[in-house]
Amino acid sequence: MKKDLIKLIDSRKEIEKMFHPFDGGKGTSFELISDVPEFQNWLQEIKLELQGIYDRTHDTFVWETINLCGKRLDGFTEKKYFIELVGKLQAIRKNIDKYYPDEEKESGLSHSQGGASSMKKKPLIFISHSSKNKDQVAKIADLLRSINLSPRRDIFCSSLPGYGIPNGANIFDFLRERFLNYDLHIIFVHSPEYYESPVSLNEMGAAWVLRANATSLLLPGFDFSGMKGVIGSDCIAIKLDGDRSEVKDRLNQLRRELESEFDISDNEDIIWEEARDKFISEINGDVSTKNENISATPALITEEMKQLLKKVADAPGGQILITSDLESGTYIQIGSEVVAKEYPDRREYVVWEEALNACLKEKYIERKSKEICVITNAGYKVVEMYIIT
């Protein structure tokens, strides 16, 4: 039944809290949930409800979600899997009446008998942000336009020309009317400036009270730990200066969700992908010199450094593992490939070690621990500028 599926989907935040750290060995760790009975029960109940929908409608999106529910989990990518599943479930919840037409008719009949309107509200995106971040918000709005969303008609953003409040309108009355009369999808743009703005915090509170659908974007330099208030760090969010592959995946999920909400089906993937990649580069470029101390004069980048950065950029999580054993001595591992061992070929190992140390010095790579290094935004830029992928 509709109410049962809604209840299951709305319990996703409680389910997500069941993720727990797991030691994968060799200095690697990841978050695991597949061994939690409550998660498995929740997953099977979701699958059962979706199967009932598919049997009636033969909806391809529902079928894709059912298949995802049955995917075998491998431990390493369970967090990514959960994010993808929740994205699909939220899209289904947003269009729940489409999948339960008989219940909608009954609901509409009872509303009309009571004199209330059962008309579906028009969707609208509201970008909640600090006016001090308007340059970054303009880039977010440009990204949304790449999926055929229009200023003012589909997107409301108070600080951008063409997206904001008409001349002569009272800002608070205008906001209240939008909250009451539209099916809002709130995009929260989290930053230190956002939490210093009383207006922004009021918008966050209003969205929470109205239970509006929401997505959180964390601007570069702002961490999950800084999320406060009713939209806290327990919410699923997109950290825009996080791992590139993860940011792309989460933005892809947001695209699919918005296309479902606005009933858009004719967008070209290549247009979106170009806009998405440009957005990620530009939004991180805003703070690259501030956060990574990149010299105004480009450093000499050797062929060995290029090879190293290319491999790391292509590796899951952009990680390098530096460890040792009795047989090989110290060795450098990128993804599943051991690229250099101290023994038996010390000379080859030294070449890779020098390249790694040079990348660390130029801040193309940074240390996360004694054994783990990761590529930085500056490192990704080197790959994009100098290396043909």
C-alpha angles and dihedrals in degrees: 000000000000096000091051093053092046090052092050094049093046090054091064094104092057090048092050090057088066092072110112135185118266127191109231094186131246091062095303126123136174141175118269133196106151091090093058112100093208090057093049091049091049091049093051092048090051090049092050093051092047091049088058090053093048093049088058102037109020086218111178095212091054089048091053089052092049089052090050090052088056096048115125110243120224101192097238096075103030095114091052090047092052092050091052092047093049090050091056093044092051090052089052091048091051089056097034095132090060089062096045104041095157092055090047091054091051090048091048091050093053091047093050091049089054092049096248124127119246095191114140114246121242114252120248133176116223116193107208109200148132115271087229088069096051094120091059091041090055088060090051090051091050089053091052091050089059088072092054098264113148131221115257093356095065104005129050118192119159100210102047124084110246094018101066147071120320118246113279096017121130108241097220095045090047092051092047092052090051092050092049102042106035136063094240130206106193119208108198114203104205120205138133088264091054092061091048091058117087090196091055092049090049089053090051091051093049091050090051093049092050092045090229118179108262144189124193121214117191112208117227112283094026116107133207090249089066093062109109141163125038092330097058139164091280089072121093107256141168115240101204095204093047128107107324097228091049093048090051091049094050093047088051088055091050089051092053092047094051093045088054093048093049094037094239115159108155104070120131115237094216092057091051095046093051091048092046095050092045090050093051092049095046097043090052092042088064090072104020096104091043097049103032104034093229111186118244086230110064113242121239106268113202125210089249090055090050092051091049094048092047092054093046093047089054095046122096109268091003090263136156119199117207113189142134145224137181095262102046103023110211114356137182118227125188113188106318093333123095100211099182139013126196088222135074093007107039093166095058090045091054091054091056092041091054091048090050093048091049091052090049091051092051090044093241085125128027134197119247094177140342091283104028130067127175135199116253130217088262089055092052089051090055090053092048094047104040110020128068106223 
